[in-house]
Amino acid sequence: MSEANQPTRCGFVALIGAPNAGKSTLLNQLVGAKVSIVSRKVQTTRTQVRGIALSGPAQVIFVDTPGIFAPKRRLDRAMVTSAWGGATDADLIGVLIDVARFEHEENTALLEKLSELKQPKFLILNKIDTVAKEKLLEITAKVNELGQFEATFMVAALTGYGVKDILVWLEKRLPLGPWLYPEDQISDAPLRFLAAEITREKIFERLHDELPYRSTVETESWQQRPDGSVRIEQTIYVEREGQRKIVLGEGGQTIKAIGQKARVEISEAAEAKVHLFLFVKVRENWSDDPERYREMGLEFPKG
């Protein structure tokens, strides 16, 4: 299963950072496949998504957590609680900072709170291609003064630059132990969940300026057909009739385009031909419904 005569290692690594720091992009690069939603819109990762990477004798289980920010609404509070929960359960914590937004208050607050987490931490400075070298060295020194990190990595997650170095380091840093997942598994998220996330991403890509991020997608049915193809029905929930019309588009053109793009990626994930049927429903205040939180793997915050 692993390289000859080398003892296997396995462990959980939480990736934490402010919204849009690039955690989902980094996770997909580390795993070598898409396991987490990527969007220009902030706060798109809502729950902990696990991606599994192999490096030498080590199996690394990355936990992509929601971005850590100042929560204002109930859904926000649930996402932040999930993020810190993912960090406290991990063997190691990778702290991701977008160097172009280093001075932002969300990063300051995050670095201040890190001292509460007892696990060993390593620093990942992302988007290093967006700042001058002198500025980068200055940021590296400042961040290392604010927190105790075992190692610092400089990456450009979008292109994959520097990402391999993180895996090579983790090969020797993770605890000794047997692998927890089969060699060819890249995520512990069920396909139904991943399919819903892919469709949600396509909605964001198409409507990022028009639709608030408070929309959700649920995979209602997944039927394996005799010819090996899969028939999938998904419902997109929005909060108002006006939003439903935006998702549908004139003559249903928008939802058709979203469905076509989602179907291609879901087919790749499911390794089967996919027949995708999308429906849009208005469910007012879905973000105050405990059942929706359970669907997303989040704890419903009281009050």
mmCIF file of N, CA, C and O in Angstrom, residues 111-206:
data_model
loop_
_atom_site.group_PDB
_atom_site.id
_atom_site.type_symbol
_atom_site.label_atom_id
_atom_site.label_comp_id
_atom_site.label_asym_id
_atom_site.label_seq_id
_atom_site.Cartn_x
_atom_site.Cartn_y
_atom_site.Cartn_z
ATOM 1 N N LEU A 111 -5.343 35.462 13.727
ATOM 2 C CA LEU A 111 -4.025 35.225 14.330
ATOM 3 C C LEU A 111 -4.064 35.386 15.844
ATOM 4 O O LEU A 111 -3.387 34.660 16.577
ATOM 5 N N GLU A 112 -4.881 36.321 16.325
ATOM 6 C CA GLU A 112 -5.012 36.525 17.783
ATOM 7 C C GLU A 112 -5.636 35.300 18.450
ATOM 8 O O GLU A 112 -5.250 34.898 19.539
ATOM 9 N N LYS A 113 -6.623 34.702 17.782
ATOM 10 C CA LYS A 113 -7.356 33.581 18.377
ATOM 11 C C LYS A 113 -6.606 32.260 18.288
ATOM 12 O O LYS A 113 -6.925 31.304 18.984
ATOM 13 N N LEU A 114 -5.594 32.209 17.428
ATOM 14 C CA LEU A 114 -4.853 30.956 17.218
ATOM 15 C C LEU A 114 -4.232 30.396 18.490
ATOM 16 O O LEU A 114 -4.096 29.191 18.642
ATOM 17 N N SER A 115 -3.859 31.287 19.402
ATOM 18 C CA SER A 115 -3.211 30.837 20.645
ATOM 19 C C SER A 115 -4.117 29.918 21.461
ATOM 20 O O SER A 115 -3.651 29.149 22.298
ATOM 21 N N GLU A 116 -5.439 29.995 21.212
ATOM 22 C CA GLU A 116 -6.377 29.135 21.954
ATOM 23 C C GLU A 116 -6.318 27.686 21.468
ATOM 24 O O GLU A 116 -6.777 26.780 22.150
ATOM 25 N N LEU A 117 -5.788 27.483 20.265
ATOM 26 C CA LEU A 117 -5.719 26.123 19.714
ATOM 27 C C LEU A 117 -4.375 25.495 20.073
ATOM 28 O O LEU A 117 -3.324 26.056 19.797
ATOM 29 N N LYS A 118 -4.430 24.352 20.703
ATOM 30 C CA LYS A 118 -3.207 23.725 21.235
ATOM 31 C C LYS A 118 -2.408 22.940 20.187
ATOM 32 O O LYS A 118 -1.248 22.637 20.380
ATOM 33 N N GLN A 119 -3.052 22.569 19.078
ATOM 34 C CA GLN A 119 -2.348 21.743 18.093
ATOM 35 C C GLN A 119 -1.191 22.497 17.434
ATOM 36 O O GLN A 119 -1.216 23.721 17.331
ATOM 37 N N PRO A 120 -0.166 21.746 16.959
ATOM 38 C CA PRO A 120 0.912 22.390 16.204
ATOM 39 C C PRO A 120 0.363 23.009 14.920
ATOM 40 O O PRO A 120 -0.577 22.476 14.320
ATOM 41 N N LYS A 121 0.964 24.126 14.534
ATOM 42 C CA LYS A 121 0.462 24.868 13.364
ATOM 43 C C LYS A 121 1.584 25.122 12.361
ATOM 44 O O LYS A 121 2.743 25.255 12.748
ATOM 45 N N PHE A 122 1.192 25.212 11.094
ATOM 46 C CA PHE A 122 2.136 25.647 10.067
ATOM 47 C C PHE A 122 1.454 26.724 9.236
ATOM 48 O O PHE A 122 0.222 26.785 9.150
ATOM 49 N N LEU A 123 2.254 27.591 8.654
ATOM 50 C CA LEU A 123 1.735 28.769 7.957
ATOM 51 C C LEU A 123 1.816 28.577 6.442
ATOM 52 O O LEU A 123 2.830 28.097 5.924
ATOM 53 N N ILE A 124 0.738 28.941 5.763
ATOM 54 C CA ILE A 124 0.722 28.896 4.295
ATOM 55 C C ILE A 124 0.386 30.297 3.798
ATOM 56 O O ILE A 124 -0.721 30.793 4.018
ATOM 57 N N LEU A 125 1.340 30.931 3.171
ATOM 58 C CA LEU A 125 1.104 32.261 2.598
ATOM 59 C C LEU A 125 0.711 32.062 1.136
ATOM 60 O O LEU A 125 1.499 31.532 0.340
ATOM 61 N N ASN A 126 -0.501 32.457 0.795
ATOM 62 C CA ASN A 126 -1.051 32.199 -0.542
ATOM 63 C C ASN A 126 -1.051 33.468 -1.397
ATOM 64 O O ASN A 126 -1.004 34.576 -0.882
ATOM 65 N N LYS A 127 -1.126 33.257 -2.698
ATOM 66 C CA LYS A 127 -1.183 34.328 -3.709
ATOM 67 C C LYS A 127 0.096 35.165 -3.682
ATOM 68 O O LYS A 127 0.065 36.395 -3.786
ATOM 69 N N ILE A 128 1.235 34.469 -3.500
ATOM 70 C CA ILE A 128 2.519 35.182 -3.373
ATOM 71 C C ILE A 128 2.918 35.884 -4.665
ATOM 72 O O ILE A 128 3.786 36.751 -4.667
ATOM 73 N N ASP A 129 2.256 35.503 -5.778
ATOM 74 C CA ASP A 129 2.562 36.148 -7.056
ATOM 75 C C ASP A 129 1.900 37.516 -7.181
ATOM 76 O O ASP A 129 2.061 38.199 -8.187
ATOM 77 N N THR A 130 1.158 37.942 -6.129
ATOM 78 C CA THR A 130 0.448 39.222 -6.214
ATOM 79 C C THR A 130 1.161 40.358 -5.461
ATOM 80 O O THR A 130 0.711 41.488 -5.503
ATOM 81 N N VAL A 131 2.252 40.028 -4.748
ATOM 82 C CA VAL A 131 2.968 41.087 -4.015
ATOM 83 C C VAL A 131 4.471 41.033 -4.325
ATOM 84 O O VAL A 131 4.989 39.988 -4.722
ATOM 85 N N ALA A 132 5.136 42.159 -4.106
ATOM 86 C CA ALA A 132 6.589 42.238 -4.364
ATOM 87 C C ALA A 132 7.341 41.389 -3.338
ATOM 88 O O ALA A 132 6.868 41.176 -2.217
ATOM 89 N N LYS A 133 8.533 40.923 -3.700
ATOM 90 C CA LYS A 133 9.320 40.024 -2.840
ATOM 91 C C LYS A 133 9.634 40.659 -1.479
ATOM 92 O O LYS A 133 9.550 40.002 -0.437
ATOM 93 N N GLU A 134 9.998 41.950 -1.489
ATOM 94 C CA GLU A 134 10.341 42.635 -0.219
ATOM 95 C C GLU A 134 9.135 42.634 0.731
ATOM 96 O O GLU A 134 9.254 42.388 1.921
ATOM 97 N N LYS A 135 7.961 42.911 0.155
ATOM 98 C CA LYS A 135 6.719 42.946 0.930
ATOM 99 C C LYS A 135 6.420 41.552 1.495
ATOM 100 O O LYS A 135 5.995 41.405 2.643
ATOM 101 N N LEU A 136 6.686 40.538 0.697
ATOM 102 C CA LEU A 136 6.433 39.155 1.100
ATOM 103 C C LEU A 136 7.300 38.778 2.306
ATOM 104 O O LEU A 136 6.816 38.170 3.272
ATOM 105 N N LEU A 137 8.553 39.155 2.272
ATOM 106 C CA LEU A 137 9.465 38.860 3.385
ATOM 107 C C LEU A 137 9.032 39.599 4.654
ATOM 108 O O LEU A 137 9.096 39.069 5.769
ATOM 109 N N GLU A 138 8.565 40.817 4.474
ATOM 110 C CA GLU A 138 8.067 41.624 5.599
ATOM 111 C C GLU A 138 6.841 40.959 6.237
ATOM 112 O O GLU A 138 6.742 40.847 7.471
ATOM 113 N N ILE A 139 5.894 40.494 5.400
ATOM 114 C CA ILE A 139 4.679 39.821 5.892
ATOM 115 C C ILE A 139 5.049 38.531 6.612
ATOM 116 O O ILE A 139 4.536 38.238 7.699
ATOM 117 N N THR A 140 5.986 37.763 6.045
ATOM 118 C CA THR A 140 6.416 36.498 6.653
ATOM 119 C C THR A 140 6.946 36.730 8.063
ATOM 120 O O THR A 140 6.591 36.011 9.009
ATOM 121 N N ALA A 141 7.777 37.748 8.205
ATOM 122 C CA ALA A 141 8.353 38.062 9.527
ATOM 123 C C ALA A 141 7.262 38.484 10.508
ATOM 124 O O ALA A 141 7.231 38.028 11.656
ATOM 125 N N LYS A 142 6.343 39.322 10.048
ATOM 126 C CA LYS A 142 5.261 39.820 10.932
ATOM 127 C C LYS A 142 4.367 38.684 11.422
ATOM 128 O O LYS A 142 4.044 38.600 12.604
ATOM 129 N N VAL A 143 3.951 37.811 10.496
ATOM 130 C CA VAL A 143 3.036 36.724 10.865
ATOM 131 C C VAL A 143 3.713 35.762 11.831
ATOM 132 O O VAL A 143 3.111 35.287 12.789
ATOM 133 N N ASN A 144 4.985 35.481 11.605
ATOM 134 C CA ASN A 144 5.705 34.568 12.499
ATOM 135 C C ASN A 144 5.930 35.173 13.887
ATOM 136 O O ASN A 144 6.100 34.440 14.852
ATOM 137 N N GLU A 145 5.895 36.498 13.975
ATOM 138 C CA GLU A 145 5.958 37.156 15.296
ATOM 139 C C GLU A 145 4.633 36.988 16.036
ATOM 140 O O GLU A 145 4.599 36.848 17.251
ATOM 141 N N LEU A 146 3.522 36.995 15.271
ATOM 142 C CA LEU A 146 2.184 36.934 15.871
ATOM 143 C C LEU A 146 1.759 35.524 16.272
ATOM 144 O O LEU A 146 0.894 35.347 17.121
ATOM 145 N N GLY A 147 2.338 34.518 15.647
ATOM 146 C CA GLY A 147 1.948 33.148 15.971
ATOM 147 C C GLY A 147 3.146 32.225 15.918
ATOM 148 O O GLY A 147 4.170 32.545 15.315
ATOM 149 N N GLN A 148 3.021 31.077 16.564
ATOM 150 C CA GLN A 148 4.120 30.107 16.564
ATOM 151 C C GLN A 148 3.841 29.042 15.508
ATOM 152 O O GLN A 148 2.893 28.271 15.628
ATOM 153 N N PHE A 149 4.682 29.028 14.487
ATOM 154 C CA PHE A 149 4.491 28.092 13.380
ATOM 155 C C PHE A 149 5.726 27.215 13.229
ATOM 156 O O PHE A 149 6.854 27.699 13.309
ATOM 157 N N GLU A 150 5.482 25.935 12.989
ATOM 158 C CA GLU A 150 6.594 24.993 12.812
ATOM 159 C C GLU A 150 7.278 25.176 11.462
ATOM 160 O O GLU A 150 8.454 24.861 11.309
ATOM 161 N N ALA A 151 6.519 25.645 10.483
ATOM 162 C CA ALA A 151 7.078 25.832 9.139
ATOM 163 C C ALA A 151 6.253 26.865 8.396
ATOM 164 O O ALA A 151 5.095 27.117 8.751
ATOM 165 N N THR A 152 6.858 27.495 7.396
ATOM 166 C CA THR A 152 6.147 28.479 6.560
ATOM 167 C C THR A 152 6.286 28.063 5.095
ATOM 168 O O THR A 152 7.382 27.747 4.643
ATOM 169 N N PHE A 153 5.167 28.059 4.395
ATOM 170 C CA PHE A 153 5.167 27.709 2.973
ATOM 171 C C PHE A 153 4.626 28.880 2.167
ATOM 172 O O PHE A 153 3.662 29.521 2.575
ATOM 173 N N MET A 154 5.248 29.139 1.048
ATOM 174 C CA MET A 154 4.777 30.206 0.153
ATOM 175 C C MET A 154 4.236 29.559 -1.110
ATOM 176 O O MET A 154 4.965 28.830 -1.798
ATOM 177 N N VAL A 155 2.956 29.803 -1.384
ATOM 178 C CA VAL A 155 2.313 29.118 -2.506
ATOM 179 C C VAL A 155 1.489 30.073 -3.365
ATOM 180 O O VAL A 155 1.165 31.181 -2.944
ATOM 181 N N ALA A 156 1.177 29.596 -4.560
ATOM 182 C CA ALA A 156 0.160 30.229 -5.400
ATOM 183 C C ALA A 156 -0.806 29.086 -5.719
ATOM 184 O O ALA A 156 -0.570 28.304 -6.648
ATOM 185 N N ALA A 157 -1.838 28.954 -4.883
ATOM 186 C CA ALA A 157 -2.728 27.790 -4.964
ATOM 187 C C ALA A 157 -3.394 27.649 -6.328
ATOM 188 O O ALA A 157 -3.633 26.540 -6.800
ATOM 189 N N LEU A 158 -3.652 28.778 -6.978
ATOM 190 C CA LEU A 158 -4.348 28.745 -8.263
ATOM 191 C C LEU A 158 -3.542 27.994 -9.325
ATOM 192 O O LEU A 158 -4.091 27.252 -10.131
ATOM 193 N N THR A 159 -2.217 28.177 -9.300
ATOM 194 C CA THR A 159 -1.359 27.507 -10.294
ATOM 195 C C THR A 159 -0.736 26.230 -9.743
ATOM 196 O O THR A 159 -0.176 25.434 -10.493
ATOM 197 N N GLY A 160 -0.802 26.054 -8.421
ATOM 198 C CA GLY A 160 -0.195 24.872 -7.810
ATOM 199 C C GLY A 160 1.242 25.106 -7.361
ATOM 200 O O GLY A 160 1.882 24.224 -6.790
ATOM 201 N N TYR A 161 1.759 26.322 -7.585
ATOM 202 C CA TYR A 161 3.152 26.615 -7.223
ATOM 203 C C TYR A 161 3.370 26.442 -5.708
ATOM 204 O O TYR A 161 2.636 27.013 -4.899
ATOM 205 N N GLY A 162 4.373 25.646 -5.342
ATOM 206 C CA GLY A 162 4.746 25.479 -3.925
ATOM 207 C C GLY A 162 3.900 24.482 -3.154
ATOM 208 O O GLY A 162 4.216 24.157 -2.009
ATOM 209 N N VAL A 163 2.823 23.996 -3.750
ATOM 210 C CA VAL A 163 1.882 23.124 -3.023
ATOM 211 C C VAL A 163 2.513 21.783 -2.666
ATOM 212 O O VAL A 163 2.313 21.251 -1.564
ATOM 213 N N LYS A 164 3.325 21.225 -3.570
ATOM 214 C CA LYS A 164 3.971 19.920 -3.340
ATOM 215 C C LYS A 164 4.841 19.952 -2.083
ATOM 216 O O LYS A 164 4.961 18.944 -1.363
ATOM 217 N N ASP A 165 5.463 21.103 -1.809
ATOM 218 C CA ASP A 165 6.346 21.229 -0.634
ATOM 219 C C ASP A 165 5.591 20.945 0.671
ATOM 220 O O ASP A 165 6.158 20.400 1.620
ATOM 221 N N ILE A 166 4.313 21.328 0.704
ATOM 222 C CA ILE A 166 3.502 21.092 1.914
ATOM 223 C C ILE A 166 3.347 19.595 2.132
ATOM 224 O O ILE A 166 3.530 19.079 3.256
ATOM 225 N N LEU A 167 3.040 18.858 1.063
ATOM 226 C CA LEU A 167 2.855 17.406 1.168
ATOM 227 C C LEU A 167 4.146 16.707 1.575
ATOM 228 O O LEU A 167 4.124 15.792 2.408
ATOM 229 N N VAL A 168 5.260 17.123 1.007
ATOM 230 C CA VAL A 168 6.550 16.505 1.338
ATOM 231 C C VAL A 168 6.862 16.694 2.824
ATOM 232 O O VAL A 168 7.325 15.765 3.509
ATOM 233 N N TRP A 169 6.568 17.878 3.350
ATOM 234 C CA TRP A 169 6.804 18.150 4.771
ATOM 235 C C TRP A 169 5.878 17.301 5.654
ATOM 236 O O TRP A 169 6.311 16.723 6.657
ATOM 237 N N LEU A 170 4.615 17.210 5.264
ATOM 238 C CA LEU A 170 3.638 16.456 6.052
ATOM 239 C C LEU A 170 3.943 14.953 6.066
ATOM 240 O O LEU A 170 3.607 14.256 7.026
ATOM 241 N N GLU A 171 4.607 14.465 5.017
ATOM 242 C CA GLU A 171 4.999 13.044 4.949
ATOM 243 C C GLU A 171 5.730 12.610 6.217
ATOM 244 O O GLU A 171 5.565 11.499 6.706
ATOM 245 N N LYS A 172 6.588 13.486 6.720
ATOM 246 C CA LYS A 172 7.403 13.134 7.894
ATOM 247 C C LYS A 172 6.809 13.657 9.190
ATOM 248 O O LYS A 172 7.205 13.254 10.276
ATOM 249 N N ARG A 173 5.831 14.564 9.067
ATOM 250 C CA ARG A 173 5.313 15.240 10.264
ATOM 251 C C ARG A 173 4.074 14.573 10.867
ATOM 252 O O ARG A 173 3.794 14.710 12.051
ATOM 253 N N LEU A 174 3.326 13.834 10.046
ATOM 254 C CA LEU A 174 2.096 13.202 10.544
ATOM 255 C C LEU A 174 2.410 12.047 11.487
ATOM 256 O O LEU A 174 3.469 11.426 11.397
ATOM 257 N N PRO A 175 1.480 11.726 12.396
ATOM 258 C CA PRO A 175 1.720 10.607 13.314
ATOM 259 C C PRO A 175 1.776 9.263 12.591
ATOM 260 O O PRO A 175 1.116 9.068 11.564
ATOM 261 N N LEU A 176 2.578 8.357 13.126
ATOM 262 C CA LEU A 176 2.636 6.998 12.579
ATOM 263 C C LEU A 176 1.299 6.310 12.802
ATOM 264 O O LEU A 176 0.662 6.500 13.839
ATOM 265 N N GLY A 177 0.864 5.543 11.796
ATOM 266 C CA GLY A 177 -0.399 4.836 11.950
ATOM 267 C C GLY A 177 -0.907 4.347 10.620
ATOM 268 O O GLY A 177 -0.433 4.779 9.557
ATOM 269 N N PRO A 178 -1.872 3.422 10.642
ATOM 270 C CA PRO A 178 -2.408 2.889 9.389
ATOM 271 C C PRO A 178 -3.268 3.912 8.661
ATOM 272 O O PRO A 178 -3.834 4.810 9.279
ATOM 273 N N TRP A 179 -3.386 3.765 7.339
ATOM 274 C CA TRP A 179 -4.260 4.627 6.563
ATOM 275 C C TRP A 179 -5.714 4.352 6.934
ATOM 276 O O TRP A 179 -6.091 3.210 7.214
ATOM 277 N N LEU A 180 -6.515 5.393 6.922
ATOM 278 C CA LEU A 180 -7.923 5.264 7.319
ATOM 279 C C LEU A 180 -8.864 5.073 6.135
ATOM 280 O O LEU A 180 -10.020 4.702 6.324
ATOM 281 N N TYR A 181 -8.365 5.362 4.925
ATOM 282 C CA TYR A 181 -9.221 5.273 3.738
ATOM 283 C C TYR A 181 -8.527 4.442 2.660
ATOM 284 O O TYR A 181 -7.294 4.356 2.641
ATOM 285 N N PRO A 182 -9.306 3.852 1.739
ATOM 286 C CA PRO A 182 -8.699 3.127 0.621
ATOM 287 C C PRO A 182 -7.779 4.044 -0.185
ATOM 288 O O PRO A 182 -7.969 5.262 -0.226
ATOM 289 N N GLU A 183 -6.819 3.433 -0.852
ATOM 290 C CA GLU A 183 -5.785 4.183 -1.586
ATOM 291 C C GLU A 183 -6.342 5.117 -2.651
ATOM 292 O O GLU A 183 -5.793 6.183 -2.911
ATOM 293 N N ASP A 184 -7.471 4.710 -3.287
ATOM 294 C CA ASP A 184 -7.988 5.511 -4.400
ATOM 295 C C ASP A 184 -9.100 6.482 -3.995
ATOM 296 O O ASP A 184 -9.704 7.139 -4.842
ATOM 297 N N GLN A 185 -9.366 6.612 -2.692
ATOM 298 C CA GLN A 185 -10.443 7.525 -2.257
ATOM 299 C C GLN A 185 -9.890 8.930 -2.062
ATOM 300 O O GLN A 185 -8.868 9.115 -1.407
ATOM 301 N N ILE A 186 -10.584 9.926 -2.632
ATOM 302 C CA ILE A 186 -10.071 11.307 -2.534
ATOM 303 C C ILE A 186 -10.918 12.198 -1.631
ATOM 304 O O ILE A 186 -10.556 13.334 -1.350
ATOM 305 N N SER A 187 -12.066 11.696 -1.183
ATOM 306 C CA SER A 187 -12.925 12.504 -0.304
ATOM 307 C C SER A 187 -13.841 11.582 0.473
ATOM 308 O O SER A 187 -14.156 10.481 0.022
ATOM 309 N N ASP A 188 -14.248 12.032 1.673
ATOM 310 C CA ASP A 188 -15.227 11.219 2.407
ATOM 311 C C ASP A 188 -16.634 11.806 2.249
ATOM 312 O O ASP A 188 -17.580 11.347 2.867
ATOM 313 N N ALA A 189 -16.751 12.830 1.390
ATOM 314 C CA ALA A 189 -18.078 13.412 1.150
ATOM 315 C C ALA A 189 -18.860 12.473 0.231
ATOM 316 O O ALA A 189 -18.345 12.037 -0.794
ATOM 317 N N PRO A 190 -20.117 12.145 0.579
ATOM 318 C CA PRO A 190 -20.892 11.298 -0.317
ATOM 319 C C PRO A 190 -21.116 11.990 -1.661
ATOM 320 O O PRO A 190 -21.154 13.221 -1.740
ATOM 321 N N LEU A 191 -21.251 11.194 -2.712
ATOM 322 C CA LEU A 191 -21.424 11.758 -4.059
ATOM 323 C C LEU A 191 -22.642 12.668 -4.159
ATOM 324 O O LEU A 191 -22.614 13.663 -4.875
ATOM 325 N N ARG A 192 -23.705 12.338 -3.416
ATOM 326 C CA ARG A 192 -24.914 13.187 -3.455
ATOM 327 C C ARG A 192 -24.579 14.602 -2.988
ATOM 328 O O ARG A 192 -25.044 15.590 -3.553
ATOM 329 N N PHE A 193 -23.759 14.682 -1.924
ATOM 330 C CA PHE A 193 -23.357 15.983 -1.380
ATOM 331 C C PHE A 193 -22.456 16.710 -2.372
ATOM 332 O O PHE A 193 -22.637 17.889 -2.660
ATOM 333 N N LEU A 194 -21.477 15.982 -2.921
ATOM 334 C CA LEU A 194 -20.541 16.592 -3.859
ATOM 335 C C LEU A 194 -21.273 17.105 -5.095
ATOM 336 O O LEU A 194 -20.988 18.192 -5.601
ATOM 337 N N ALA A 195 -22.265 16.331 -5.571
ATOM 338 C CA ALA A 195 -23.051 16.742 -6.742
ATOM 339 C C ALA A 195 -23.804 18.044 -6.462
ATOM 340 O O ALA A 195 -23.864 18.937 -7.316
ATOM 341 N N ALA A 196 -24.373 18.164 -5.261
ATOM 342 C CA ALA A 196 -25.094 19.388 -4.885
ATOM 343 C C ALA A 196 -24.133 20.574 -4.811
ATOM 344 O O ALA A 196 -24.455 21.691 -5.235
ATOM 345 N N GLU A 197 -22.916 20.331 -4.292
ATOM 346 C CA GLU A 197 -21.925 21.391 -4.187
ATOM 347 C C GLU A 197 -21.468 21.866 -5.574
ATOM 348 O O GLU A 197 -21.239 23.049 -5.794
ATOM 349 N N ILE A 198 -21.337 20.918 -6.505
ATOM 350 C CA ILE A 198 -20.932 21.291 -7.873
ATOM 351 C C ILE A 198 -21.987 22.207 -8.491
ATOM 352 O O ILE A 198 -21.666 23.252 -9.078
ATOM 353 N N THR A 199 -23.257 21.849 -8.339
ATOM 354 C CA THR A 199 -24.328 22.687 -8.896
ATOM 355 C C THR A 199 -24.340 24.059 -8.221
ATOM 356 O O THR A 199 -24.520 25.090 -8.885
ATOM 357 N N ARG A 200 -24.108 24.079 -6.907
ATOM 358 C CA ARG A 200 -24.083 25.356 -6.175
ATOM 359 C C ARG A 200 -22.955 26.240 -6.714
ATOM 360 O O ARG A 200 -23.113 27.447 -6.881
ATOM 361 N N GLU A 201 -21.821 25.628 -7.019
ATOM 362 C CA GLU A 201 -20.705 26.393 -7.568
ATOM 363 C C GLU A 201 -21.070 26.995 -8.927
ATOM 364 O O GLU A 201 -20.748 28.155 -9.216
ATOM 365 N N LYS A 202 -21.749 26.212 -9.761
ATOM 366 C CA LYS A 202 -22.119 26.711 -11.089
ATOM 367 C C LYS A 202 -23.116 27.871 -10.991
ATOM 368 O O LYS A 202 -23.100 28.786 -11.818
ATOM 369 N N ILE A 203 -23.981 27.827 -9.965
ATOM 370 C CA ILE A 203 -24.916 28.945 -9.726
ATOM 371 C C ILE A 203 -24.119 30.206 -9.399
ATOM 372 O O ILE A 203 -24.364 31.284 -9.941
ATOM 373 N N PHE A 204 -23.125 30.060 -8.518
ATOM 374 C CA PHE A 204 -22.301 31.215 -8.139
ATOM 375 C C PHE A 204 -21.540 31.771 -9.329
ATOM 376 O O PHE A 204 -21.443 32.976 -9.516
ATOM 377 N N GLU A 205 -20.980 30.877 -10.139
ATOM 378 C CA GLU A 205 -20.205 31.333 -11.295
ATOM 379 C C GLU A 205 -21.067 32.154 -12.248
ATOM 380 O O GLU A 205 -20.637 33.152 -12.795
ATOM 381 N N ARG A 206 -22.301 31.720 -12.411
ATOM 382 C CA ARG A 206 -23.199 32.364 -13.371
ATOM 383 C C ARG A 206 -23.858 33.625 -12.808
ATOM 384 O O ARG A 206 -24.079 34.595 -13.520
#
